[in-house]
Coordinates of C-alpha atoms (C1' of nucleotides) in Angstrom, one line a residue:
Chain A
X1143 CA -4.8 18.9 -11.6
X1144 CA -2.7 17.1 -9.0
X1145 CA 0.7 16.1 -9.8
X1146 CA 0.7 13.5 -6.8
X1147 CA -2.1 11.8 -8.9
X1148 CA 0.0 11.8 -11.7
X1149 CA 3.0 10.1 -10.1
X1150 CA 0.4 7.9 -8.3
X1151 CA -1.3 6.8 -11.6
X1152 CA 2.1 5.3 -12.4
X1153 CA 1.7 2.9 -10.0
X1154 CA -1.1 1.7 -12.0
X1155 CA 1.0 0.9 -14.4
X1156 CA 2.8 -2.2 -12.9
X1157 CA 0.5 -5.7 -13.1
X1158 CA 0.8 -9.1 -12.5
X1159 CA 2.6 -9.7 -16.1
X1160 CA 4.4 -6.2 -16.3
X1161 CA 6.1 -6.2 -12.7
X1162 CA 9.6 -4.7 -13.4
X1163 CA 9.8 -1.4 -15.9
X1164 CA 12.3 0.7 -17.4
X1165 CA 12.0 4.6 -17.1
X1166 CA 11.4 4.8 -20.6
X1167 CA 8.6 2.3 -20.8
X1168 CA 7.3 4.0 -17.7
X1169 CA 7.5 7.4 -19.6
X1170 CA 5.9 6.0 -22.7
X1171 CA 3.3 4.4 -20.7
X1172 CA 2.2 6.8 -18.7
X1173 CA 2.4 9.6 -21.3
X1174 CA 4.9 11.6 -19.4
X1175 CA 7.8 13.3 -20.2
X1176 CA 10.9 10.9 -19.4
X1177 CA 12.5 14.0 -17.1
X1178 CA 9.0 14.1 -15.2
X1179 CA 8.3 10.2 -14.9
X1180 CA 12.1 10.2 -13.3
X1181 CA 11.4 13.0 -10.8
X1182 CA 8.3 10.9 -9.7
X1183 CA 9.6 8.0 -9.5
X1184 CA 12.2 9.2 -7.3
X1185 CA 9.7 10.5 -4.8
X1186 CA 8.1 7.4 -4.4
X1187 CA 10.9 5.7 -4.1
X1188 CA 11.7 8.0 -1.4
X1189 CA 8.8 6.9 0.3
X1190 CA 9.4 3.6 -0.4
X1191 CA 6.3 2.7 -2.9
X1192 CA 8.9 2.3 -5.7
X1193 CA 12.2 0.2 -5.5
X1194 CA 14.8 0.9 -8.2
X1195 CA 17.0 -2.7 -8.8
X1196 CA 20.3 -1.8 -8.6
X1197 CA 21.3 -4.0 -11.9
X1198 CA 19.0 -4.4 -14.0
X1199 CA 17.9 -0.1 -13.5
X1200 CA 14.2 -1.2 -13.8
X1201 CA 11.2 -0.2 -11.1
X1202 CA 9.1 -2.5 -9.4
X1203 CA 6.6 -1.7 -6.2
X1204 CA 8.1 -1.0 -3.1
X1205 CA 7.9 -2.6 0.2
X1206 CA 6.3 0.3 0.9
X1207 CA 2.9 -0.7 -0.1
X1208 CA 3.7 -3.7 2.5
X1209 CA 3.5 -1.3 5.7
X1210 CA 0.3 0.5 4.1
X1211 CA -1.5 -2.9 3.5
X1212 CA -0.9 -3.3 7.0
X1213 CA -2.3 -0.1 8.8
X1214 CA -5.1 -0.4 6.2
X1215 CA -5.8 -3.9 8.0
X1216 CA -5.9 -1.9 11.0
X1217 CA -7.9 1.0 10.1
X1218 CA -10.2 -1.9 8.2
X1219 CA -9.8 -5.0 9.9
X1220 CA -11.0 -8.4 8.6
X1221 CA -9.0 -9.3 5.5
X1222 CA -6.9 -11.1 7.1
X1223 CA -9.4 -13.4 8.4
X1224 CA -10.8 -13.4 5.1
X1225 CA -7.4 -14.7 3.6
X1226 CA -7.2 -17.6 6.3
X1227 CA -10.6 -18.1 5.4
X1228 CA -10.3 -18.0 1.6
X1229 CA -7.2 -20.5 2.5
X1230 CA -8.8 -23.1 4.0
X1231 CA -11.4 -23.4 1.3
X1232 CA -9.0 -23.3 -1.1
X1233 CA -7.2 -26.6 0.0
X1234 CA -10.5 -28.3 0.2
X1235 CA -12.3 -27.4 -3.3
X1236 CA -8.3 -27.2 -4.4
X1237 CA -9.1 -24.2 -6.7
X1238 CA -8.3 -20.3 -6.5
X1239 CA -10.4 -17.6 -5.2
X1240 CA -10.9 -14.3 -5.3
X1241 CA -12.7 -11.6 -2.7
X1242 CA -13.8 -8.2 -4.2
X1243 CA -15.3 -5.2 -2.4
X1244 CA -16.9 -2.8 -3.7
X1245 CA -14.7 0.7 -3.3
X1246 CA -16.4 3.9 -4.7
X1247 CA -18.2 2.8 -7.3
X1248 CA -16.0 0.0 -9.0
X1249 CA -15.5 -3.5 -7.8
X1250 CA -11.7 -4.5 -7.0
X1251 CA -10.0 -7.6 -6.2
X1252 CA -9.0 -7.5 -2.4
X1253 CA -7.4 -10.8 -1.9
X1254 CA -6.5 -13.3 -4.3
X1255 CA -5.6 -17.3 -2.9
X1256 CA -4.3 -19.2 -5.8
X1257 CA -4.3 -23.2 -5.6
X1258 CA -1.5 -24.9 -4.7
X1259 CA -3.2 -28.1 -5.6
X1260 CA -3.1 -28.1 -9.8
X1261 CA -0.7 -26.7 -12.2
X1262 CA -3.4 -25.5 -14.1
X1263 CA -5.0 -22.6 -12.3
X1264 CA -7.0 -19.2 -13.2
X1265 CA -4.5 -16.9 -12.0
X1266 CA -6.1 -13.3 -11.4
X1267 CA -4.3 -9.9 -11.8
X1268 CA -4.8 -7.8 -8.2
X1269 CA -4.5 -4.8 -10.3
X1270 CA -7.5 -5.4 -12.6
X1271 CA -10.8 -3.9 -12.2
X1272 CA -13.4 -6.2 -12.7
X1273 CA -16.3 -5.9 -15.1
X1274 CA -19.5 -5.7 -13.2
X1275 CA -21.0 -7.5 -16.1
X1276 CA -18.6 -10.4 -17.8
X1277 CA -17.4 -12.1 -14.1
X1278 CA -19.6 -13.8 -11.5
X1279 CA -18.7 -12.1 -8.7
X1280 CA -19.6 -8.9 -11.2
X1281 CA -23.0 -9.9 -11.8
X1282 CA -23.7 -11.0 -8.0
X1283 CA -23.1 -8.0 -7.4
X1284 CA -25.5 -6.2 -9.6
X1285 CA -28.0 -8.9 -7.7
X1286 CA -27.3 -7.7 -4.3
X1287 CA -25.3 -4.9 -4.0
X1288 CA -26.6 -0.9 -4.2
X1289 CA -29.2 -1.1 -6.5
X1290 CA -26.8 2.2 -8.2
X1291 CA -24.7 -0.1 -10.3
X1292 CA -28.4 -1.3 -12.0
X1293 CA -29.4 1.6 -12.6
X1294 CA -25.8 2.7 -14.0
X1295 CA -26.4 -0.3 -16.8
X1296 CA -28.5 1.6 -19.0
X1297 CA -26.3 4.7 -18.7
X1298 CA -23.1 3.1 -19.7
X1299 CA -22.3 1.2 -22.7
X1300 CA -21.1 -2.7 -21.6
X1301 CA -17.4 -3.8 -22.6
X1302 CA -17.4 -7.3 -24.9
X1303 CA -14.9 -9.7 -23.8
X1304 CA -15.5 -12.5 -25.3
X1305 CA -18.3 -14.4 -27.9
X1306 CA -20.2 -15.3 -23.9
X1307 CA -20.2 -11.7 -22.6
X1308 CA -23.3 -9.7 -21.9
X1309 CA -24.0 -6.7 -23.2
X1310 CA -27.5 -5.8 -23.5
X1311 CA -28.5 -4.5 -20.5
X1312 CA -32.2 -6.6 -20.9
X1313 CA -30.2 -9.8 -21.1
X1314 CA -28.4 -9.0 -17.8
X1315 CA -31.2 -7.8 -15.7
X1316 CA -32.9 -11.3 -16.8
X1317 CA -29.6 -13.2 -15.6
X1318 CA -29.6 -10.9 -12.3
X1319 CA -33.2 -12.0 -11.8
X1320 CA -32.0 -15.7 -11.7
X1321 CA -29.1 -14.5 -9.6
X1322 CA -31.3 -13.2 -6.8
X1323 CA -33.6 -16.5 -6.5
X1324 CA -30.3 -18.5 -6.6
X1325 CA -28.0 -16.8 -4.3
X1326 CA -25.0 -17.3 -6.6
X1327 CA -24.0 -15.7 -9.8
X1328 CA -21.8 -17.9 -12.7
X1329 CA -20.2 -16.7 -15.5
X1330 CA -19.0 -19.5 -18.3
X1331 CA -16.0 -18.0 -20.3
X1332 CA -17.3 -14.7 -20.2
X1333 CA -14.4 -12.7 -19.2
X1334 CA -11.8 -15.0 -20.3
X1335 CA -12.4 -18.2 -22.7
X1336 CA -11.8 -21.0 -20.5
X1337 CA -12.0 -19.7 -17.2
X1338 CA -15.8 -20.8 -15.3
X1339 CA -16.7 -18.1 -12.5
X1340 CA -18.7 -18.8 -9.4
X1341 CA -19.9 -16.0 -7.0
X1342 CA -21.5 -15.4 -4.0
X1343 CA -22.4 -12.5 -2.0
X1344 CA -20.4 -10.6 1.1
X1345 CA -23.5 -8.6 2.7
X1346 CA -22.6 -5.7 4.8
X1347 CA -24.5 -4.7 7.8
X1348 CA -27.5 -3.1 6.1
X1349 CA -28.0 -6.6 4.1
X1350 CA -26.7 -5.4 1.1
X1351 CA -23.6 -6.9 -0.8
X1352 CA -20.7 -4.6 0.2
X1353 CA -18.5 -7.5 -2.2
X1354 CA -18.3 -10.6 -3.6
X1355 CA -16.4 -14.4 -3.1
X1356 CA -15.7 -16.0 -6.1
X1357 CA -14.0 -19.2 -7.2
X1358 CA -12.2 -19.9 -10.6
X1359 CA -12.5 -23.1 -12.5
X1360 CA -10.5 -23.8 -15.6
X1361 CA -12.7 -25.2 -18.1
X1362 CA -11.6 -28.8 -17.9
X1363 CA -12.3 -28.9 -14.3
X1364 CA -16.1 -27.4 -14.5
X1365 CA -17.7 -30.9 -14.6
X1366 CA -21.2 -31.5 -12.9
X1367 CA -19.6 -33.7 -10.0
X1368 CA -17.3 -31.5 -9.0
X1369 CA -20.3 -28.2 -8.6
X1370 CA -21.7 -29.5 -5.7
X1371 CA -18.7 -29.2 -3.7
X1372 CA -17.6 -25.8 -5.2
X1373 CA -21.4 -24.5 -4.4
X1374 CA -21.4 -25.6 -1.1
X1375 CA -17.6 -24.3 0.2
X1376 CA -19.5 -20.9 -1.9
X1377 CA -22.4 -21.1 0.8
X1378 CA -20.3 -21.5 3.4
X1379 CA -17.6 -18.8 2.7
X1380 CA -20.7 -16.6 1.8
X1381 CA -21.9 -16.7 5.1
X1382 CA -19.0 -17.0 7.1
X1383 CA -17.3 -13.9 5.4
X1384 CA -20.9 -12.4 5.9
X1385 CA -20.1 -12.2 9.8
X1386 CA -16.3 -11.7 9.3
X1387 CA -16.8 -8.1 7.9
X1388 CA -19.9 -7.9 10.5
X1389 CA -22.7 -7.6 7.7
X1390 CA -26.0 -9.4 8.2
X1391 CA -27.7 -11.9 5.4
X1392 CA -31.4 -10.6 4.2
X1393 CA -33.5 -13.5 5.3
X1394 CA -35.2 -13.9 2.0
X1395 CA -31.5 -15.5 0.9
X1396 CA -31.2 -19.1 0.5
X1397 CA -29.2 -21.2 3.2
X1398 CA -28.8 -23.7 0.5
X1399 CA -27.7 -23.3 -3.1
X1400 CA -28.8 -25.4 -6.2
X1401 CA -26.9 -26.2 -9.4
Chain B
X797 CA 11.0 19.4 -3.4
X798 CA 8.7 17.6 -4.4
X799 CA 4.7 18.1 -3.7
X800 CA 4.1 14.2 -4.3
X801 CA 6.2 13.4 -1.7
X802 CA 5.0 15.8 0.7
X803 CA 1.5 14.2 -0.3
X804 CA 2.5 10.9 0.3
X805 CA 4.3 11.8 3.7
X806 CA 0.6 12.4 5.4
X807 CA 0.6 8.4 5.2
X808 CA 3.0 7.8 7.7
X809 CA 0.8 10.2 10.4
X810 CA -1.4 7.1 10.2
X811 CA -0.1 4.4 12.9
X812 CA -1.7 1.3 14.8
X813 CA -3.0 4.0 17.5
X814 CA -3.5 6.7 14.9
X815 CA -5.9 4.9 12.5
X816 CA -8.4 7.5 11.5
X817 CA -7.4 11.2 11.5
X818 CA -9.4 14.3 10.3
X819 CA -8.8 17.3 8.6
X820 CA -7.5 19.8 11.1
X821 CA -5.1 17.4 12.8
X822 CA -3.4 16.1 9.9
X823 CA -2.8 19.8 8.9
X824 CA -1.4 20.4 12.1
X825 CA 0.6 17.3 12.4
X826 CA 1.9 17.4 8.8
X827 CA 3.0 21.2 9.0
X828 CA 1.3 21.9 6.0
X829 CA -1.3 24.4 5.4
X830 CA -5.1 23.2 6.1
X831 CA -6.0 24.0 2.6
X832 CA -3.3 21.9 1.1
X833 CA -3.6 19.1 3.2
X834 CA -6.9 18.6 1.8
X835 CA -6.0 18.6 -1.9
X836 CA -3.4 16.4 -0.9
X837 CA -5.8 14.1 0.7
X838 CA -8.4 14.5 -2.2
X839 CA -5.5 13.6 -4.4
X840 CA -4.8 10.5 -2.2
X841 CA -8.3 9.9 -2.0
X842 CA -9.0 9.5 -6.1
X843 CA -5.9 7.3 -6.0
X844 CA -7.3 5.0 -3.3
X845 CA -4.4 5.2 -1.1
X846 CA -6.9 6.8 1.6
X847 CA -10.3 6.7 2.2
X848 CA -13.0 9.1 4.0
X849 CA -15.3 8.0 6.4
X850 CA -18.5 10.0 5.1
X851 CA -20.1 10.3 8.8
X852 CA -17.2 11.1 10.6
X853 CA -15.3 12.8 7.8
X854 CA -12.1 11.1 9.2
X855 CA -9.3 9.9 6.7
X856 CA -8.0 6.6 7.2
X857 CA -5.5 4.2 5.2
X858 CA -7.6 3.1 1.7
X859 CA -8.2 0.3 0.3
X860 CA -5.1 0.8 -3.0
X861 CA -3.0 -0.2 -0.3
X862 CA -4.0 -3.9 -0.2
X863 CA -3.8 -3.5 -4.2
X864 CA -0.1 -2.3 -4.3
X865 CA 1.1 -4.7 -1.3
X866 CA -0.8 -7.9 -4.1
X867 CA 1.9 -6.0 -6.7
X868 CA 5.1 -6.3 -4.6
X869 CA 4.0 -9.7 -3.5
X870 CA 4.3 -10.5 -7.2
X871 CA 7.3 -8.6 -7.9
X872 CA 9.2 -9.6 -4.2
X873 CA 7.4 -13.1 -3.5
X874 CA 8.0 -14.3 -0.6
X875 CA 6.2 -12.7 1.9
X876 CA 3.1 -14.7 1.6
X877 CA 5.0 -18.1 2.5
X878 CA 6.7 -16.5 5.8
X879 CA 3.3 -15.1 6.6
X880 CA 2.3 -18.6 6.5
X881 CA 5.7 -20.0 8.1
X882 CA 5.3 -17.6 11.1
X883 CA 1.7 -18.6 11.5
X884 CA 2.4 -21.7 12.3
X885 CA 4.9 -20.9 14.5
X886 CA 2.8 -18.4 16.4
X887 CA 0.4 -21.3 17.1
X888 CA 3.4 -23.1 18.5
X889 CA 5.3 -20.8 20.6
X890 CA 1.8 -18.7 21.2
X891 CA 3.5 -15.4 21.2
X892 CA 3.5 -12.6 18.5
X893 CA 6.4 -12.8 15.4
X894 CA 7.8 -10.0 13.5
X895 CA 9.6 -10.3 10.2
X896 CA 11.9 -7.3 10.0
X897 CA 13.4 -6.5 6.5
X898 CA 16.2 -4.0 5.6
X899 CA 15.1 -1.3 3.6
X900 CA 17.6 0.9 2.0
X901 CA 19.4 1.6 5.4
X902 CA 16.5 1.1 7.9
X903 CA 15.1 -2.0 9.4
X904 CA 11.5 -1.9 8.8
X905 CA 8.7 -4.1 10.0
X906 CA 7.4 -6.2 6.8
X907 CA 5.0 -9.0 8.4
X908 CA 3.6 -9.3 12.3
X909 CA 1.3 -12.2 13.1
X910 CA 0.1 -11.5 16.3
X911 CA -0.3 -14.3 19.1
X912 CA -4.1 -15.5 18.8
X913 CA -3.4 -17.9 22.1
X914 CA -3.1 -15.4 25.0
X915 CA -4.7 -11.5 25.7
X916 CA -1.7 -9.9 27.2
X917 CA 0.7 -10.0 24.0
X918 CA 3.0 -7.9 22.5
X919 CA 1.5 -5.5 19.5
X920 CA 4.1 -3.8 17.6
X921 CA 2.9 -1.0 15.4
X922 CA 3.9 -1.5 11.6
X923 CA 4.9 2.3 10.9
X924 CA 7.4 2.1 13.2
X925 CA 11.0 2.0 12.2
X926 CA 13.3 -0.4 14.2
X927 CA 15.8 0.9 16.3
X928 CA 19.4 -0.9 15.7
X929 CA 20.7 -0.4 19.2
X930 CA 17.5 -1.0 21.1
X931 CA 15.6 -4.3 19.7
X932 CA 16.5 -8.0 19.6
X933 CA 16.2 -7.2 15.2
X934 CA 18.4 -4.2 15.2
X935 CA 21.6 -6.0 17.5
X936 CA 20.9 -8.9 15.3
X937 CA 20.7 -7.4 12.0
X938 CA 24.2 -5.7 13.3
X939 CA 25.5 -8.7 13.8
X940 CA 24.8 -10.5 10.9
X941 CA 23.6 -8.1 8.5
X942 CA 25.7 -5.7 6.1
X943 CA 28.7 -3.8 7.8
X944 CA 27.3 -0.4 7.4
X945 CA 25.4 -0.5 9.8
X946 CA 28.3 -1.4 12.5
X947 CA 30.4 1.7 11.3
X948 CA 27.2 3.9 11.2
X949 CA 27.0 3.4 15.3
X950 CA 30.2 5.5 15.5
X951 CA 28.9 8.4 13.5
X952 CA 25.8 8.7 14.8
X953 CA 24.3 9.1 18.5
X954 CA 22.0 6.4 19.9
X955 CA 18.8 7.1 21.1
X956 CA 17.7 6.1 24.0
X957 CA 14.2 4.2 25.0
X958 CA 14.4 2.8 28.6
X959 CA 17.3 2.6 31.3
X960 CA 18.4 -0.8 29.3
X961 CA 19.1 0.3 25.9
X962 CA 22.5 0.2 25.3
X963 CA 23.8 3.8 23.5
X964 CA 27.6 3.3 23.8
X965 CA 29.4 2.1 20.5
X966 CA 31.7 0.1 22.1
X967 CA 28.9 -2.0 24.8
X968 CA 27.1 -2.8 21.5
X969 CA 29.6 -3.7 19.6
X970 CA 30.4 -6.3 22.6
X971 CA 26.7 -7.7 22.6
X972 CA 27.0 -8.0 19.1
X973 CA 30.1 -10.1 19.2
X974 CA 28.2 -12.4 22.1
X975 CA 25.2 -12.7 19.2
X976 CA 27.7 -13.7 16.2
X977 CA 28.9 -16.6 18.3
X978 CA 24.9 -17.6 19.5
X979 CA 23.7 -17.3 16.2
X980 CA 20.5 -15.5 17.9
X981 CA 20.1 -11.8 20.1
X982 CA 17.8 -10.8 22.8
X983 CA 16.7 -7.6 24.1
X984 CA 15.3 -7.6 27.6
X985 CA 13.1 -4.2 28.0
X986 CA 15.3 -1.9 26.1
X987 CA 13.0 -0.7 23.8
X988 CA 10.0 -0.8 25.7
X989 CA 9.7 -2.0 29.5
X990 CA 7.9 -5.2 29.8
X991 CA 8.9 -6.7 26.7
X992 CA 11.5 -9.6 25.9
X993 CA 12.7 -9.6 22.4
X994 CA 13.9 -12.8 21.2
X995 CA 15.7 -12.4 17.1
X996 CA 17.5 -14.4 14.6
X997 CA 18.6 -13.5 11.1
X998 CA 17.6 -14.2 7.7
X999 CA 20.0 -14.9 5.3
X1000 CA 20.0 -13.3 1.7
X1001 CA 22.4 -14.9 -1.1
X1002 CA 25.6 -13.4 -0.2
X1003 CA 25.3 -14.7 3.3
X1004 CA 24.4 -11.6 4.5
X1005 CA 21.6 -10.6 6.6
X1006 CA 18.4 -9.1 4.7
X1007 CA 16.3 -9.3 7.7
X1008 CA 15.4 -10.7 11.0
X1009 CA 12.5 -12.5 12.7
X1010 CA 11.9 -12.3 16.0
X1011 CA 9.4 -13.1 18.9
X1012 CA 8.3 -10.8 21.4
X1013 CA 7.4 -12.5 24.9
X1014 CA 5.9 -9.8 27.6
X1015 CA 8.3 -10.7 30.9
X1016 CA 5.4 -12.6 32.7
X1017 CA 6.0 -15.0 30.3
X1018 CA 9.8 -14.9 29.6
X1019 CA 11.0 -17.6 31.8
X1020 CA 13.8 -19.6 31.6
X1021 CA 11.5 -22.5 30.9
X1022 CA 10.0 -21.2 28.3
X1023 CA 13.4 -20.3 26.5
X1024 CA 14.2 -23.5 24.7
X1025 CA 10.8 -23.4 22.9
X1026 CA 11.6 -20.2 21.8
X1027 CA 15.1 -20.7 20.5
X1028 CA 13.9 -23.9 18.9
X1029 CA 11.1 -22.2 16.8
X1030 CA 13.4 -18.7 16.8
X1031 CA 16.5 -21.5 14.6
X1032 CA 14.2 -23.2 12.6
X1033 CA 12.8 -20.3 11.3
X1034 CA 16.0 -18.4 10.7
X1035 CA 16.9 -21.6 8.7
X1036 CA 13.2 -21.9 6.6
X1037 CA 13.0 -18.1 6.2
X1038 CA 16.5 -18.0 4.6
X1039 CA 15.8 -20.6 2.0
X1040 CA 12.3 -19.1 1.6
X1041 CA 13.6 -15.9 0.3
X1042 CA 16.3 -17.8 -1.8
X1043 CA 19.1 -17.1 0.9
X1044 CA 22.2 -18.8 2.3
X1045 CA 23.7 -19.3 5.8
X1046 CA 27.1 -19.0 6.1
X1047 CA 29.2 -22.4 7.0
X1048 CA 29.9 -20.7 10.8
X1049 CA 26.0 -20.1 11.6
X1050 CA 25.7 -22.7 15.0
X1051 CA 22.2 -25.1 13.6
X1052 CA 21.7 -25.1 17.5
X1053 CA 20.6 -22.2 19.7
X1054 CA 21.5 -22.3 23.2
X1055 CA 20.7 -19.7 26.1
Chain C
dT1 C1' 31.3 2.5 -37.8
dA2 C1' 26.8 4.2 -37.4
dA3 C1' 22.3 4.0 -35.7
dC4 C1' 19.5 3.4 -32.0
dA5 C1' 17.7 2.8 -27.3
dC6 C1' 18.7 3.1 -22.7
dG7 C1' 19.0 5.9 -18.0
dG8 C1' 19.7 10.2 -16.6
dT9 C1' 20.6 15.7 -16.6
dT10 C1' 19.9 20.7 -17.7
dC11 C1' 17.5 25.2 -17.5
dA12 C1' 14.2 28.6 -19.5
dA13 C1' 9.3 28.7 -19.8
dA14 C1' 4.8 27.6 -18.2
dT15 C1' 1.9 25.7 -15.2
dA16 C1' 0.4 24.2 -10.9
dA17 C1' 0.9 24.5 -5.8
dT18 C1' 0.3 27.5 -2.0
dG19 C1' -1.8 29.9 2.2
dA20 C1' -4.3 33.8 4.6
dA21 C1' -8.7 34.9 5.0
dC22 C1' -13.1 33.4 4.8
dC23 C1' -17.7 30.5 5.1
dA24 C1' -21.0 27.4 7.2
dC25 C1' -21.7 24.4 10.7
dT26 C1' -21.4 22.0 15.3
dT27 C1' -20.1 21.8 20.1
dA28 C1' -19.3 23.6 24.7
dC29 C1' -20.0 26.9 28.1
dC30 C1' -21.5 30.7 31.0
Chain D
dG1383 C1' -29.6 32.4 24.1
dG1384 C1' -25.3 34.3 22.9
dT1385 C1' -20.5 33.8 22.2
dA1386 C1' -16.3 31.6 21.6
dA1387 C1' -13.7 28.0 19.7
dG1388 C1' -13.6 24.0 17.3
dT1389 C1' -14.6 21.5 12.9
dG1390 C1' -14.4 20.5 7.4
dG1391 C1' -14.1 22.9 3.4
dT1392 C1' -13.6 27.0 -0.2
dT1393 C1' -11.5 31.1 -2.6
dC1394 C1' -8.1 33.5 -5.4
dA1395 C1' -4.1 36.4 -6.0
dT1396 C1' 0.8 35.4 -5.3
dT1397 C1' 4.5 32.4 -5.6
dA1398 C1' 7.4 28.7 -6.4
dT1399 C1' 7.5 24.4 -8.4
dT1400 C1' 6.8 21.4 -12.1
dT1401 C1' 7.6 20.7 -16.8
dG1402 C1' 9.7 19.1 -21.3
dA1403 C1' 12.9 19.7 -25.5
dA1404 C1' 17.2 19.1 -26.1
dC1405 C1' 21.2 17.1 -24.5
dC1406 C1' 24.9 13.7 -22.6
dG1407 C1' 27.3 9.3 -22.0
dT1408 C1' 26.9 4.5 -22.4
dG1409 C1' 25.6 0.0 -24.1
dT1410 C1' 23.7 -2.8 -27.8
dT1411 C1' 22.8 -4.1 -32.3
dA1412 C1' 23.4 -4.2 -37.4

DNA sequence: TAACACGGTTCAAATAATGAACCACTTACC
DNA sequence: GGTAAGTGGTTCATTATTTGAACCGTGTTA
């Protein structure tokens, strides 16, 4: 049902290491019929969500997507404060960060601030949905968001990532347990090998996490020294993201956080 | 033809004073039938590209549009480093910017920073398409941007916004001679009464205009004191924009803007 | 030269979109 | 307290649009 879902859900398609396609690609992607994929295509390009270059015949996102990011941040306001927010912090820990919300049921990445400050960086795909139980900011949010996605842990089977991921749901519940007293959730190369999370909640106004900030840490960087300072620009951001979106922090949650 | 489209057209009832709309209204604005409006919507809705507010049952703009915009950023960079250009320069000047960027054969809004420094500002709405004959963008972007658009002024009438705007071919073709030797364009309350538009172009690699960034003064504020500053950020933009999307200025483009 | 992959087109067949009428509910008004 | 008009949402027979196998022309590779 829906065939604008269906030439939506091609848009899925495109991520941060697949940004141009062909139409056949496209077709064989998507699992539509070449003729069909075109005919969509056209229509979002039409729109403008889809741009066709002229040379090289491949699609990439249109500009578009640009003017709805925009009336979103009108409809929704705040990201944008976020970003300058999520800027700032990220030229004084000099590592990149990530904010997720929680929409529906899944937890997305809302805006991404690389470093500028290192070559090596943990560069995160926008497009990705990330798993509430291999990243940080997944497992803060089993710790303080709607207690639903607990619950949904014994219902659904857990996706392995890597040799550090958590799958048994008694295993997680134990780490969300030490998440709650901390304040802040870690993960150590449990989505990707070499890639240390750190997470902190975004509390909404009914003190319960409507999303996450996060920071990424190659592994040669995650050294004791340097956790103080990522913990503490956590804290901060925490908070003051906290009142960006106008949510309120339960009492019971610690003003300080420990290593 | 084409249901997608017609799906995807609903977005653009959406606008800076339009942010949440329900059921009814959308059906009547959009022409289409009450019952298809709301599959369209639902369809819309599973995408992400708009999102219902469960106590007021309103639609608004959803959160897959921040998503997409993170996937043109990566497949058109740019945009995030004029963001950051024109930030500055907001806090400089302390009036609102607009990056305008041709779009097939419309000029369409792409980035506004809005002036954080005083409470009467100019707020231009992001869904809007820029008229050529009636902005400080649009003379500009006939001036320096692909000839097209000066032959289209012939075939097609001119609307007309305020007793400024200029609707006769040949008076704008005589403005826009008057911008290619100043190298900037200015539209005082042709669009919209009250409201000084101040524009420069932005070079792509053929030397030709791909876009324009201007700064909107409201006319308590557009005095002739005030000019200079503005031409001095309006030139050095023009110039950092154009190599920040990998452009070129032609030889003849004066490096200094006078009134 | 032949084989293959590419983007794009065609048209009969099949599927999915459509809309008038309807329901349940809330608000406003006399 | 009754009624009229608004809201969001549903139903289902009718209708029109989407669909996809085969096809074309071109460019690339072996």
């Amino acid at each position: 049902m829906g065939t604008a879902l269906n030439a939506l859900k091609m848009l899925d398609l495109f991520s941060n290491s697949l940004a141009e396609i062909g139409l056949s690609q496209i077709s064989r992607l998507s699992g539509l019929n070449k003729a069909t994929a075109l005919r969509h295509l056209r229509a979002l390009e039409e729109f403008g969500l889809i741009e066709q270059n002229p040379q090289t015949k491949t699609y990439t996102i249109g500009p578009a997507a640009l003017r709805l990011a925009a009336l979103r941040e009108i409809a929704k306001p705040g990201l944008e404060g976020a970003r300058q927010k999520m800027q700032a912090a990220m030229l004084d820990v000099g590592e990149s960060l990530h904010l997720t919300l929680l929409e529906k049921d899944t937890l997305q990445t809302a805006v991404v601030v690389e470093t500028t400050q290192h070559s090596v960086r943990v560069s995160l795909d926008p497009s990705e949905v990330i798993p509430i139980n291999a990243t940080a900011s997944g497992l803060c949010m089993l710790g303080f968001g709607p207690s639903f996605l607990l619950s949904r842990l014994d219902q659904e089977e857990q996706e392995r990532f890597t040799d550090a991921t958590l799958t048994d749901p008694d295993l997680i519940k134990e780490k969300v347990a030490l998440i709650r007293r901390a304040g802040w959730a870690n993960s150590n190369g449990s989505y990707e090998e070499g890639v240390f999370g750190f997470a902190a909640p975004i509390f909404g106004i009914s003190q319960v996490a409507l999303g996450t900030i996060s920071i990424a840490v190659p592994d040669i960087r995650a050294t004791s020294e340097r956790l103080p300072v990522i913990l503490k620009s956590l804290q901060s951001l925490s908070r003051d993201l906290t009142a960006n979106f106008g949510g309120q922090m339960p009492e019971t949650f610690p003003t300080e956080f420990h290593p």
